[in-house]
């Protein structure tokens, strides 16, 4: 078939003479704001082919040709639902058709490693959950390149396993060697942590001895049978993957004992090396057990040959003609990073197959069709303004992994923000860790509907501060998905909602002020439906909707109160009217030079429960000390999809009428902030139940705040105004600390922002023992710790062409001297020339940490104490500053307690002892299996089991209605 298609890598590329390259015709690309301003073509899709495949392979060209009809389907879907993002078809042949069309750029090595068949959405849609035992031959004949290829084959198989699968790896020669000895006789979930753990152990395998495959097969069958009876695994497909350079027998007696006649355990055999002497035996084993045989001669052959088993496992699903819809766990789509950071996505996908009766028994999988769904779309039905100040929504998968949660931290900073390796498999119990018995997690995994309550310790301000609250959790399942949804409401917030009524004209008038803004991550109006609305801010959308200029906008507004979810804009209008007078107050302060003559106060701000903000600058924007405050660069201090601003949340937890003061923390080890923020909550002071309706505050220069404090500390109530003792005396040290123990004012300016216990360890220790402060132990199960790992020059030999070539030379030479095996020349050659130049390399690895936070006891207003030091007594007094979260601490400076160490907040890595590590590997949290299972079908044609080319399928007529079905909403 001679056919030219748009190759995603070659489009718009020209040769030296200015002519378009073959498969690289002109392809119009226009930046599109819906796709993060990426240049795309919303009229056509294009096709990506993996680097290791030939662009014009007949099977590829044939598949691309008949799948071109998807262009119309993709375009129609997008016209019908403009909120759709990427739509695509991943072919079983390896090509990937994507809409809208976009240009793909190779990496620095000119390689595009992406293969759609290796993605979780493809594998989940194509196959059913499976239990897999991988047998690796480590006999003497596997030395050199063969063992290297075998390890890479195992690694590629692990890549194809997902969270719903279970596995174990056994190396064998004359004995069995579990790659992880701790997991003798059982299988573990194929989550990322477990797979990486096994990969590390693969490096320890070495070849010697004689291969006794019969022992390994007996062990594998017994393990699968016993594990199946525990009810812990997939309870669906089962397979044994055999990786070897030969088999001297067909072992039919073993198969007759364990697997015939039902053949429920499939055998997949991978012959390593170029020799075909044992190919017949291995192929017979695969064919006799509904598996597949393939030969892997080079490293380049590995991935394509491993993929074959997926199409075998897909046969029962195809024969059943089941279009099972699957949803993946959350992942980061870096191409759609928005102003708030990277976007978490989930993929919904389903298999595409031939319905021709004459090929039905062969179960021909054509590919998988899918589309991406931003996780935030699943939460749009949850109005943030109704959840209260600390409330939030979250969702988890059937395995208990977080789909979305305000505490999920998928990135870490090391020079630049990077993805954590395990960000997609963070368990709910790792963020809601106070639920030690997993009551909430297990109920949600089991898709129950109910309520649960517990005391929680929520960290804020970069984990430096803690709020102790009681949360009520409400949860249910999300129909049509494997996900469960939860909503957390903090007691004291979110139960009552204040309502007001103003006219549209009044509200619009007060929304026109330039200092008014709305939370752009909240959904007041749906600006995604029409392209002309996507550039609008939420405030602009509301104004245009209420003035009738954009009648097509869908906004949450109603005129008369009812039990409705469409009241948000009405309350925004009310808040705008009620808060408008504060503008006049701020203006009068700005005009009154004596009130702020040295411009110490820089910003005044107000936020309401509806996400409305008012900001007044007392200095020019370029003169602001903290340029990021109240901007998108400082997410913690603005209204966003996950939470209210930090100054709002902290003020809400203070006693009504009091101010909360704090110094913002920087991401650096030492705090370098030069400003102080003060805020207070606004409540109705009457007998009615009233929520916090707003918070108001200021940000001032730290130097201005400290000067005010020192001036106040020198004023005394005596008749002559003189102080018997003051902070100017060298015999004492004065500090101003907040309710979490952080220093705002010290005579030593360098101590500002430090934790008080680091400066005055003995005093802080005494305050803790007296109950003035209390220590709260916190845990971080998403931490990254520095660790020293061994690295070597051959660590990445599979990716280094030189090392791969060198390994091939060694292998050839080893083959020439096999007859000298008794002399152990092979071992000498292999071990000597692969000696690794070991060195320690410091890396960041996922870890668990424990760290403290400190909170003052509100009931204690003043406390004095004495500390017995080595040869003196150190005295101190602490007194609360009225109507604030601040304490003045005066400490004797003439007695030193050097024997008492400072108290720090540094996290400590939780190191698990070996036996506990083993128990953690073995332990399996409750999970819910996918409802669909297609592990076996009696009509399956198992004769196509390797060694011959598969049939080329014709374009199915069922494909178009199938796609229409998945993309219609």
XYZ file of C-alpha atoms in Angstrom, residues 38 94 195 289 301 359 373 463 474 495 880 935:
12
model
C 0.673 24.685 22.172
C 2.695 0.352 17.637
C 8.783 -3.018 40.884
C -0.428 -23.762 27.438
C 14.536 -6.831 20.251
C -11.474 -14.135 12.958
C -9.637 13.951 31.630
C 4.796 22.400 56.998
C -18.437 12.206 53.898
C -22.084 23.915 58.714
C 0.889 36.745 76.100
C -8.864 -14.412 31.816
